[in-house]
Coordinates of C-alpha atoms in Angstrom, one line a residue:
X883 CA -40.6 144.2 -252.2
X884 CA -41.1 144.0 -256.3
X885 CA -41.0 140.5 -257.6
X886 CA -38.1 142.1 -260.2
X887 CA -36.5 143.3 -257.3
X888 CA -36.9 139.9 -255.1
X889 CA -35.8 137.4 -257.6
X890 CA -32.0 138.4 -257.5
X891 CA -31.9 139.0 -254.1
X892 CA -32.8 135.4 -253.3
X893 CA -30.5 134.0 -256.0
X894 CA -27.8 136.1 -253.9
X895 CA -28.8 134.6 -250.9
X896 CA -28.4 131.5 -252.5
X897 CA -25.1 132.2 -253.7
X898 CA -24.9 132.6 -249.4
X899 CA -25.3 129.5 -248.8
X900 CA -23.3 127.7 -251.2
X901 CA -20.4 129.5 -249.6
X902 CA -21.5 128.5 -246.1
X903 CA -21.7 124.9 -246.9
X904 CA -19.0 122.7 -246.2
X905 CA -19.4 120.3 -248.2
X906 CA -19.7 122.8 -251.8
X907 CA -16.6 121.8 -253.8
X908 CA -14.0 125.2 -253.8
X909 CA -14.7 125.6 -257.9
X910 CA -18.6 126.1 -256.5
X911 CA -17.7 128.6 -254.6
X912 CA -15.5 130.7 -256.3
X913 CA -18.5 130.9 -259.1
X914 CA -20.9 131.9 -256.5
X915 CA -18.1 134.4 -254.8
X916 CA -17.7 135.9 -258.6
X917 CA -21.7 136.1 -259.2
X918 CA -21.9 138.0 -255.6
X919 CA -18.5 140.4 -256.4
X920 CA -19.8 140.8 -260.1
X921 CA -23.6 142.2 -258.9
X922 CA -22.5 144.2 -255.5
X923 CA -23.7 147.1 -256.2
X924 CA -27.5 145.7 -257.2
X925 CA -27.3 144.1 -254.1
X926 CA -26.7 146.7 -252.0
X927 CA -28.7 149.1 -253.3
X928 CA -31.5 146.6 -252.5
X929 CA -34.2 147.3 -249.9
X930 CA -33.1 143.4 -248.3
X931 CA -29.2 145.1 -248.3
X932 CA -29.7 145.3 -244.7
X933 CA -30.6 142.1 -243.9
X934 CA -28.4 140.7 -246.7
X935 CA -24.9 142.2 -244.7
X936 CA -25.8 140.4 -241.5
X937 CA -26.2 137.4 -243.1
X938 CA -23.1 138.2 -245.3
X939 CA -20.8 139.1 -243.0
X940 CA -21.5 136.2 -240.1
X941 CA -20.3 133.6 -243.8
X942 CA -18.0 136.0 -244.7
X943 CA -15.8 136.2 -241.4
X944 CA -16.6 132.6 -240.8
X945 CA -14.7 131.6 -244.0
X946 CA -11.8 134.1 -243.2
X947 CA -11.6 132.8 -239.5
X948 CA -11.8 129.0 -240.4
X949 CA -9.9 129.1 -243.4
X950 CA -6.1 128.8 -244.2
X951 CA -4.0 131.7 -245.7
X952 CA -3.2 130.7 -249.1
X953 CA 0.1 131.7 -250.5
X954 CA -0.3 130.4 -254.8
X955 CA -2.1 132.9 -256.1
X956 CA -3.9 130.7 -257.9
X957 CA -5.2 128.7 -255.7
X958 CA -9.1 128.7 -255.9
X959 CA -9.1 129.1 -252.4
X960 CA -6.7 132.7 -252.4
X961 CA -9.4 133.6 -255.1
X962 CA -12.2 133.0 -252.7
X963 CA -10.5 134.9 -249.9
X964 CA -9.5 137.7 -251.9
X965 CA -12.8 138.3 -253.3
X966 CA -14.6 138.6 -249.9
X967 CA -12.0 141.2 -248.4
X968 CA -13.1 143.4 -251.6
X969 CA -16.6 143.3 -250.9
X970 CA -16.0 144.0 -247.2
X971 CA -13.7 147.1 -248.3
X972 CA -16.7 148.2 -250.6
X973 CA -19.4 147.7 -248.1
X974 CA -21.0 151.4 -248.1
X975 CA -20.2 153.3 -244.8
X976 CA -23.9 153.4 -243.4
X977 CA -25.1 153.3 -240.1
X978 CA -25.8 149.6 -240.5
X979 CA -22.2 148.8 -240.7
X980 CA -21.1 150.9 -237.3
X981 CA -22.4 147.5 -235.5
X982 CA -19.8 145.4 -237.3
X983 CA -16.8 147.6 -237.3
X984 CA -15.1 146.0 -233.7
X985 CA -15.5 142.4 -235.4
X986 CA -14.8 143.7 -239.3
X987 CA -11.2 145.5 -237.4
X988 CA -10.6 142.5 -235.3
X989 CA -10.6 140.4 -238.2
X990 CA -8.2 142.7 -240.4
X991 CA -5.9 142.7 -237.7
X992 CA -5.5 138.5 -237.4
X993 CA -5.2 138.9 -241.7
X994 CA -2.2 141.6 -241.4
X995 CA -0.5 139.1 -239.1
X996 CA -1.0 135.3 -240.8
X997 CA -2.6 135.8 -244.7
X998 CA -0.6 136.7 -248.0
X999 CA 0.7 140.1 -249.2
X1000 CA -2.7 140.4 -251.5
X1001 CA -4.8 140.1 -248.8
X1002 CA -3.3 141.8 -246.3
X1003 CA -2.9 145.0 -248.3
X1004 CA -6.8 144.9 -248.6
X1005 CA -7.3 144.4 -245.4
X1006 CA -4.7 147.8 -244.9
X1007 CA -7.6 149.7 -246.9
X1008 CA -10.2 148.2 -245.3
X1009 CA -8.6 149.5 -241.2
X1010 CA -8.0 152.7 -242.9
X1011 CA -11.5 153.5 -244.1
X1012 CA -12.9 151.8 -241.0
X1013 CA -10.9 153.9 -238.9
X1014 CA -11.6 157.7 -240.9
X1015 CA -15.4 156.9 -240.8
X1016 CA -16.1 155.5 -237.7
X1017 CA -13.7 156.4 -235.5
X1018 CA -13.6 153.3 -233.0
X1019 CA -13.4 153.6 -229.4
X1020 CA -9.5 152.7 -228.4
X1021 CA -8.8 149.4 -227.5
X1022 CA -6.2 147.1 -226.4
X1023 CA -5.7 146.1 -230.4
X1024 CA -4.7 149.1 -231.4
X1025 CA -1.5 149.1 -229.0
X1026 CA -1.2 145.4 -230.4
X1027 CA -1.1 146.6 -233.9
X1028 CA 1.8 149.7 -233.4
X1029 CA 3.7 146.3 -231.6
X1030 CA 3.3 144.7 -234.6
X1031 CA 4.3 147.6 -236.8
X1032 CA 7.7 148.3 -234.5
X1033 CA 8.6 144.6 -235.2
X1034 CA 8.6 144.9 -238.4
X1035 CA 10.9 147.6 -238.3
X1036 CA 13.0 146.4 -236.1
X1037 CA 12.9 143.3 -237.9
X1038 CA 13.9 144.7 -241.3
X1039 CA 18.2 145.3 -241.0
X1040 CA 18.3 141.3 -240.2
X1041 CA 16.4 141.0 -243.8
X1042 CA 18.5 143.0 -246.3
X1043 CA 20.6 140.4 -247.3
X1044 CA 18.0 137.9 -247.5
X1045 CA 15.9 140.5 -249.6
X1046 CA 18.6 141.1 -252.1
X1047 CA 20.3 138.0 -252.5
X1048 CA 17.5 135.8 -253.2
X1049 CA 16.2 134.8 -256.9
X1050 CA 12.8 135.8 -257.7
X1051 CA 12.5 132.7 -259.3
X1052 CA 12.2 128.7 -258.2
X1053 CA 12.6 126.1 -260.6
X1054 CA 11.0 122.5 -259.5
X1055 CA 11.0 119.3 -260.9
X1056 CA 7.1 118.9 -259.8
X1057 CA 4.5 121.2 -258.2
X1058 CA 5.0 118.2 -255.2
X1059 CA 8.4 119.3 -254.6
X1060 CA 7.3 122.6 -253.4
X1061 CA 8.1 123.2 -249.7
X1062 CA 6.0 126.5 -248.4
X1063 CA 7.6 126.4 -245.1
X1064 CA 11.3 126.6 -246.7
X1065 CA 10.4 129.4 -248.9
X1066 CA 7.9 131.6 -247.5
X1067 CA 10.5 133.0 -244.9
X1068 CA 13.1 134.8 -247.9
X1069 CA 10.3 135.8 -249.7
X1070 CA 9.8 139.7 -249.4
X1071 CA 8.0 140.1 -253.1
X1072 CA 6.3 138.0 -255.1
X1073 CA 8.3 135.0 -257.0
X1074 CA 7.4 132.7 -259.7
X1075 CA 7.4 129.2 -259.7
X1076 CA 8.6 127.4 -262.5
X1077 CA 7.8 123.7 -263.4
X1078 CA 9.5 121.9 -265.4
X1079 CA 7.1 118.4 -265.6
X1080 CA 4.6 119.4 -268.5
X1081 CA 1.2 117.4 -268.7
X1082 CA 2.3 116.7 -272.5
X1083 CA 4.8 117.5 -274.8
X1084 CA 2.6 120.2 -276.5
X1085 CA 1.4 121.7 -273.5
X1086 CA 3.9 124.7 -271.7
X1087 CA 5.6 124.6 -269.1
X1088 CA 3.4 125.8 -266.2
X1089 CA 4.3 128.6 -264.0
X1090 CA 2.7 129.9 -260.5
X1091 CA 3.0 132.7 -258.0
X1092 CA 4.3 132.6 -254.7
X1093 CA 2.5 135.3 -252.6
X1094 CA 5.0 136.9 -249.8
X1095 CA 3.5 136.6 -246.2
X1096 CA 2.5 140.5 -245.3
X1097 CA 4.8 140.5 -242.5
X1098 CA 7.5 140.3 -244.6
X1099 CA 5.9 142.1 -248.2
X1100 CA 7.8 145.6 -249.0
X1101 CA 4.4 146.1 -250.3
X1102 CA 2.7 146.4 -246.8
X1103 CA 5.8 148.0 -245.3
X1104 CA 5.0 150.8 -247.8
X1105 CA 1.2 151.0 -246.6
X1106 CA 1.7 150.8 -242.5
X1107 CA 3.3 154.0 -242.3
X1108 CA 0.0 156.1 -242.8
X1109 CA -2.0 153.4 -240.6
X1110 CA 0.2 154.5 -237.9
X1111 CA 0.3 158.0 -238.7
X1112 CA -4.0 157.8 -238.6
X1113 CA -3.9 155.9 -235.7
X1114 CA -2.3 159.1 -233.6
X1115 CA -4.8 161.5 -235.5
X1116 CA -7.4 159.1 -233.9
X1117 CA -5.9 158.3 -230.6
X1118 CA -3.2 161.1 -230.0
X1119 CA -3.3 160.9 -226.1
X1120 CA -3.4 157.2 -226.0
X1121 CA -0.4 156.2 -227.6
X1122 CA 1.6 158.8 -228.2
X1123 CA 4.2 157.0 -226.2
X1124 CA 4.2 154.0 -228.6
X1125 CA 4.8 156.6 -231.6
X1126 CA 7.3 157.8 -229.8
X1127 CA 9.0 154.6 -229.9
X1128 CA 9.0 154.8 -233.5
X1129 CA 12.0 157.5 -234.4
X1130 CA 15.3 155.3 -234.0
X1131 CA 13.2 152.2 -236.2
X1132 CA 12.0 155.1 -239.0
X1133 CA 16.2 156.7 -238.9
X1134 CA 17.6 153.2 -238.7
X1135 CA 15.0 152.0 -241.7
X1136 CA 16.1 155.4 -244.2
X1137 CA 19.8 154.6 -243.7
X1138 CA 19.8 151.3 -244.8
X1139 CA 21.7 150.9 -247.8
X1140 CA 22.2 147.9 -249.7
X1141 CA 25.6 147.1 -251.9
X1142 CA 26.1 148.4 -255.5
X1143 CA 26.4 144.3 -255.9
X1144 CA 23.0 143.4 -254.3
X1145 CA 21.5 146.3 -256.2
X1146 CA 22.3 145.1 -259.1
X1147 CA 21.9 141.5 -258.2
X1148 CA 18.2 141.5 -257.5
X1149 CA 15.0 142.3 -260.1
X1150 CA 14.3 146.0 -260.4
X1151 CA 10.8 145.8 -258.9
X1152 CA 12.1 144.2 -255.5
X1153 CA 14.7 147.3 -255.9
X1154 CA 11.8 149.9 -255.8
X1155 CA 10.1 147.9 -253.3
X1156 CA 12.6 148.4 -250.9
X1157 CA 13.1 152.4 -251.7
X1158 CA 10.1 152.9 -251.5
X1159 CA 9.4 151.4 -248.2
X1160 CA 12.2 154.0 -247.3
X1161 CA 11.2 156.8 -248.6
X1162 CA 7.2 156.2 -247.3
X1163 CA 9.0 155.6 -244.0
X1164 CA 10.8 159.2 -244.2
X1165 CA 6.9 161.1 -245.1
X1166 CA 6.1 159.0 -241.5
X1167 CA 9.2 161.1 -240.1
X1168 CA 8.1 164.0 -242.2
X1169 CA 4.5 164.5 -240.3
X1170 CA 5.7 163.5 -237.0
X1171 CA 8.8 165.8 -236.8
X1172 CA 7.1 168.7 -235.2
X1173 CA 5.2 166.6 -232.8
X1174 CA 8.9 165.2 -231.4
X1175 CA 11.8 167.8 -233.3
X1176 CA 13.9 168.0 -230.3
X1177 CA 14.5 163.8 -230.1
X1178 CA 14.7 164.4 -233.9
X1179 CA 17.1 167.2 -234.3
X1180 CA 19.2 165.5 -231.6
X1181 CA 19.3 162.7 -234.6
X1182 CA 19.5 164.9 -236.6
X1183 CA 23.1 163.7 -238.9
X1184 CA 21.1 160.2 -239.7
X1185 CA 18.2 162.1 -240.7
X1186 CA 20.4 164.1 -243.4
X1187 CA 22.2 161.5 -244.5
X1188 CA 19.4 159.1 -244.6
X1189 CA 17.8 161.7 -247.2
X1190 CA 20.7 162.2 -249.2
X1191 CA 21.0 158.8 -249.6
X1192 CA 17.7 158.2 -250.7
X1193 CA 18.1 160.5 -253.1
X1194 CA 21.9 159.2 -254.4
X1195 CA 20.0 156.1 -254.6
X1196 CA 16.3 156.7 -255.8
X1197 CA 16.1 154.6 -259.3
X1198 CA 15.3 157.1 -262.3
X1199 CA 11.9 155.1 -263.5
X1200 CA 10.5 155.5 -260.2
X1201 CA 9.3 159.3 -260.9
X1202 CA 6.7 158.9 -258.2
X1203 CA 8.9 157.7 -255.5
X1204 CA 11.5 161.0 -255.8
X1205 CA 8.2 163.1 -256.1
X1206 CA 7.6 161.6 -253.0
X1207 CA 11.0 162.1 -251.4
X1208 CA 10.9 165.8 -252.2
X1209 CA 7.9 166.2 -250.6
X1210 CA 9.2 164.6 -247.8
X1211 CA 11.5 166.7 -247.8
X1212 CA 10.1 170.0 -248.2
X1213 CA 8.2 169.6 -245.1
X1214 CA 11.1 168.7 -243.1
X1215 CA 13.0 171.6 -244.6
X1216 CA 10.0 173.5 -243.0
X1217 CA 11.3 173.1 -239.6
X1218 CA 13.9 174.3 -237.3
X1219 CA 16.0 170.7 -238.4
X1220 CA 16.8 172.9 -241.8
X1221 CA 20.0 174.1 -239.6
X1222 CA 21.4 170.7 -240.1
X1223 CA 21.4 170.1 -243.4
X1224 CA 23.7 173.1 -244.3
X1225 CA 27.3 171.4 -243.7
X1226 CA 25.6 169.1 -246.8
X1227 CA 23.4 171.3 -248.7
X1228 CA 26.2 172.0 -251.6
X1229 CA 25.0 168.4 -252.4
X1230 CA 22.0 169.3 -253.3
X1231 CA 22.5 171.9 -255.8
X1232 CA 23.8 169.0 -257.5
X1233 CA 21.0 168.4 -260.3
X1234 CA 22.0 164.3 -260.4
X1235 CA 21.3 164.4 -257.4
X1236 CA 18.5 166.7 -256.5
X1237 CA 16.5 165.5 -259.2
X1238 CA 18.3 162.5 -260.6
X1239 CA 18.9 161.7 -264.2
X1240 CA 15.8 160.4 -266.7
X1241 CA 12.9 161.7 -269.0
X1242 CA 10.4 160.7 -266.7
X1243 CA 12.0 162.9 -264.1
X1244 CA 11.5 166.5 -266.5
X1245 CA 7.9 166.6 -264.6
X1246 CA 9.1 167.2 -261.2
X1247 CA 11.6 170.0 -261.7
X1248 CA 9.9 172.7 -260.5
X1249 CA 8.3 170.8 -257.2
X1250 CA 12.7 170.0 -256.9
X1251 CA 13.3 173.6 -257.7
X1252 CA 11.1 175.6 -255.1
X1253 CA 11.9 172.7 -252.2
X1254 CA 15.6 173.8 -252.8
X1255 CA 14.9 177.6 -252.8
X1256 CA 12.9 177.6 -249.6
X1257 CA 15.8 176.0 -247.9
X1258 CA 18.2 178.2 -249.7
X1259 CA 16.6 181.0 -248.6
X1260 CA 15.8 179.9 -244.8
X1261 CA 19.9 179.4 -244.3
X1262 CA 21.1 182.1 -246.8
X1263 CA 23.0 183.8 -244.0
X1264 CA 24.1 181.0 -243.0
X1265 CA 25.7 179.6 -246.2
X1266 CA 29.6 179.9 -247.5
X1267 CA 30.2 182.1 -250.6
X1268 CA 31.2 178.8 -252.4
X1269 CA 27.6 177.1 -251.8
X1270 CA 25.9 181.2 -252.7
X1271 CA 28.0 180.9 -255.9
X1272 CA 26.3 177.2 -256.6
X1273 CA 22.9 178.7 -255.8
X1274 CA 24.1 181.3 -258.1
X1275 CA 24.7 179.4 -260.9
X1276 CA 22.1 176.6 -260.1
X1277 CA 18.9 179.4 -260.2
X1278 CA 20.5 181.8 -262.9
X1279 CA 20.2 178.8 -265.4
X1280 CA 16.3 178.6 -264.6
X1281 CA 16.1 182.3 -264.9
X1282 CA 16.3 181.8 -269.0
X1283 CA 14.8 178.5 -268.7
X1284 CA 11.8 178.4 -271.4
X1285 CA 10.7 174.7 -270.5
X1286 CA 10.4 176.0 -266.5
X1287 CA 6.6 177.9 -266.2
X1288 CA 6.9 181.3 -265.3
X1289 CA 6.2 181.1 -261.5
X1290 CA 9.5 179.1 -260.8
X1291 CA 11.2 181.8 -263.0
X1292 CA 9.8 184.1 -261.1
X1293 CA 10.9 182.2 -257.9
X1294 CA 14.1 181.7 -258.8
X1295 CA 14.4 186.2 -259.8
X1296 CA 13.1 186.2 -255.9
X1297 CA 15.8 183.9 -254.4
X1298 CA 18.6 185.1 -256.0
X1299 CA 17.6 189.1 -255.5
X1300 CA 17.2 188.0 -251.7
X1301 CA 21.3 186.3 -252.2
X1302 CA 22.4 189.8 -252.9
X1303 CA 22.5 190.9 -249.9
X1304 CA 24.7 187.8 -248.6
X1305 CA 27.1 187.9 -251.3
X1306 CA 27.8 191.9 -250.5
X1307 CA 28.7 190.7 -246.6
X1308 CA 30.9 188.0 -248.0
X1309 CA 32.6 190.7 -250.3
X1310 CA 34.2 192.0 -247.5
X1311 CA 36.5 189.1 -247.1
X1312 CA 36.5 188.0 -251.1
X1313 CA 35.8 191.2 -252.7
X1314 CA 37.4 189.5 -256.2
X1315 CA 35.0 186.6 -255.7
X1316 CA 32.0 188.1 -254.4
X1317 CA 32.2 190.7 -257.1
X1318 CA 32.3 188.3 -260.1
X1319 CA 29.4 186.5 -258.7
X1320 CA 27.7 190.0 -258.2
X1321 CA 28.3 191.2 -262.3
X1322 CA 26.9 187.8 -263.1
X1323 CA 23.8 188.6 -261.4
X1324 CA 23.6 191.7 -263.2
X1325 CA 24.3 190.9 -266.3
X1326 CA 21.3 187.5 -265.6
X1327 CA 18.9 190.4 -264.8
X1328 CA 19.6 192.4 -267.9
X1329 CA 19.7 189.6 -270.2
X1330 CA 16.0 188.3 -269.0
X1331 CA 14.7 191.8 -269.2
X1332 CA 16.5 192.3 -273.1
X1333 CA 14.2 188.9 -273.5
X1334 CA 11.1 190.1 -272.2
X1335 CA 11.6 193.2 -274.3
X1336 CA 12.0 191.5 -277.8
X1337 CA 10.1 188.5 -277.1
X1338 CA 7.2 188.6 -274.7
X1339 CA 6.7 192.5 -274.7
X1340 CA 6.0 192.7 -278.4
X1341 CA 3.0 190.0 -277.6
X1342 CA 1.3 192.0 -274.8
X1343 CA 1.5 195.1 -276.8
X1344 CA -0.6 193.3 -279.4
X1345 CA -3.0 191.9 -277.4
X1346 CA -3.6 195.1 -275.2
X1347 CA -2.6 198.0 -277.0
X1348 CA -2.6 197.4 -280.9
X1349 CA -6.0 197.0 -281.5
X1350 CA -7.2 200.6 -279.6
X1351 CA -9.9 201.3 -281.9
X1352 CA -11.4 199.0 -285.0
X1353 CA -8.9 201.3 -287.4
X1354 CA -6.6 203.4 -285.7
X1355 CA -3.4 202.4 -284.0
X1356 CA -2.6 204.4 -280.3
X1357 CA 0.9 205.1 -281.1
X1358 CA 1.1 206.9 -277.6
X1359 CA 0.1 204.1 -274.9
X1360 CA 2.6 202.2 -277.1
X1361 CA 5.4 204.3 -276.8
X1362 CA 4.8 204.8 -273.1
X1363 CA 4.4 201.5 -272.1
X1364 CA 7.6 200.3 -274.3
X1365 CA 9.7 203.4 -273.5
X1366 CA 11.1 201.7 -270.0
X1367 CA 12.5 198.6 -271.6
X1368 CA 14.0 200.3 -274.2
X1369 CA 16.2 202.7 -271.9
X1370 CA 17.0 199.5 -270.0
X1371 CA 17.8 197.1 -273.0
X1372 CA 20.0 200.2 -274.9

């Protein structure tokens, strides 16, 4: 080993051993925790990393095992913690990890269950990439850990009062005053603590964090979803039972709705907390609904108006959350439970609705648009002439749509040629009706070809055709090529 190389590896080590001694005062320790965090990657891109994560990880699950969960974020103490899950999750997936992976997981698993809503979501990240690297043996933990996760959905309906109706705020007279075991069991998000007794009369009024406990954080319940969801892709034969068990907590968790009072009652964040638990509870439905359609399509009335509800409900700043929700949705519309959403689907051609209302929201108009004409055209035979006259209307409108890219114009051309044929069967009973719609259709058809004509046709013919030789103009390829549109557009 170089001496240049040696020098910080031993400071390191020492940083090591002030975190494994007792009696180093928590300010210590934090510094040396920083120092360590700060100069990682040197470290383990040393030729002592090896020997450096044995003794690393022995201190470092020591101080997680021993210690208490900390719920003030600013404790020094939640700082401490916090830091050592973040260089666990960036420990490099090597061969000289496999050894540690049972004891790293085991570990994770007491966090999810006792520590903050900070730590525990590392801890989340660190099972996941665990789990997709090394692939564990199955153990008895693992059926632990989907008990856990069905708890906490079963657990959630008793909360939704408790989540909306309480103040994201606490006001005390003195940091004494504060009771963790009174407030820790409403907390769902994180709150801040006011206090009113200043140091001085200059100084302001200090303020600190409550951390939820993960068990209860709408942060986690937003992460355990795809846990689960690798957990089968790892151990499909072992629990599929368990995941199973699942379906009436994920339809009972996607219908929960709260009042127009408590949402307006509670801070916006807590708000889009709770949605989108839901909605990442509905992509848990959406991969698993082939694996167990018939128990789902036998539910399958809670899972429409679960989705329609989301989206009556999804708040217009969250742009990444209906995203989401329509993707959800598009591979659910991909199955056989598409038959169930047509008594409702004349809701959806309802743009508020569909897409909701906001300027954030412009960006996912076309994902909206082709997830409502795959259904659309999965159930056309299937659909009323009042809903083909929506889909009519709806599509038509994107048709002549300039801010829409060409492929969804093209998309929506395809769905409403392939409507034709429905609305001639329905002209049989409504001839007036059908017939109307039918003209519409032609006259959309003609009116985007007249467009093409005068406005894009004139472009290609420049770029292609114009310019046939360095001086000469090819009057002939022009008038053949432009000959068909002008028949059509006179």
């Amino acid at each position: 080993m170089s001496v240049s190389e040696s020098i910080p590896v031993i400071t390191f080590r020492n940083y090591l051993n002030i975190l494994n001694d007792p009696s180093a005062k928590e300010e210590i320790k934090l510094k040396a925790t920083q120092e360590l965090s700060e100069h990682f990657e040197m470290i383990i891109q040393s030729s002592s990393y090896p020997s450096f994560l044995e003794t690393s990880l022995k201190i470092f699950m020591r101080i997680l095992q021993e210690g208490d969960p900390q719920f003030i974020q600013e404790n020094t103490m939640q700082h401490i913690r916090k830091l050592i899950l973040e260089m666990i999750h960036r420990l490099p997936i090597t061969e000289n990890l496999r050894q540690h992976v049972k004891s790293i997981i085991t570990m994770m698993l007491k966090i999810l269950k006792t520590d903050n809503e900070e730590n525990v979501l590392v801890s989340l990240r660190i099972i996941i990439e665990l789990h997709k690297h090394f692939r564990p043996s199955f153990n008895p933990e693992i059926q632990l850990f989907l008990g856990f996760v069905k708890d906490i959905y079963t657990n959630l309906p008793n909360h939704v009062t408790s989540i909306f109706e309480t103040s994201n705020d606490i006001w005390l007279g003195d940091l004494t005053e504060l009771n963790l075991e009174s407030l820790l069991p409403e907390a769902y998000s994180v709150k801040t603590i006011h206090v009113e007794k200043q140091l001085d009369s200059n100084s302001q009024q200090p303020t600190y964090t409550l951390l939820p406990r993960g068990i209860l954080s709408l942060k986690v319940l937003q992460e355990l979803p795809i846990i689960v969801v690798l957990m089968y892709q790892i151990y499909k034969n072992a629990v599929h039972q368990e995941v199973s068990e699942f379906i009436p907590l994920i339809l009972t968790t996607i219908n929960l709705q709260p009042t127009v009072i408590q949402r307006n009652s509670t801070q916006k964040e807590t708000f889009v907390d709770f949605m989108g638990a839901q909605i990442k509870t509905l992509s848990f439905l959406a991969y698993i609904v082939r694996i167990f359609q018939e128990v789902v399509i036998a539910n399958s009335l809670s899972v429409t108006n679960g989705m329609l509800n989301l989206m009556a409900n999804c708040p217009k700043e969250a742009a990444h959350l209906r995203k989401e929700l329509l993707i959800a949705a598009r591979h659910i519309f991909a199955t056989d439970l598409r038959q169930k959403f047509i008594p409702s689907i004349d809701k959806l051609f309802d743009e508020d609705l569909l897409i909701g209302k906001g300027v954030t929201l412009e960006s996912i108009r076309p994902l909206a648009y082709s997830t409502l004409a795959d259904l659309a055209h999965h159930v056309r035979q299937s659909l009323s002439l009042d809903v083909l006259i929506k889909a009519v209307n709806l599509f038509s409108k994107n048709v002549h749509d300039e801010t829409l890219a060409v492929g969804i114009q093209t998309m929506s051309c395809k769905l409403l040629l392939n409507l034709v044929d429905c609305l001639r069967h329905h002209s049989e009973l409504e001839p007036q009706r059908s017939r109307q719609i039918l003209s519409k259709l032609l006259k959309v058809f003609v009116k985007k070809f007249e467009t093409i004509a005068k406005i894009q046709l004139p472009l290609i013919v420049q770029k292609w055709f114009f310019p046939c030789s360095k001086t000469m103009f090819c009057m002939e390829k022009f008038e053949v090529f432009l000959l068909p549109s002008v028949l059509l557009c006179s």
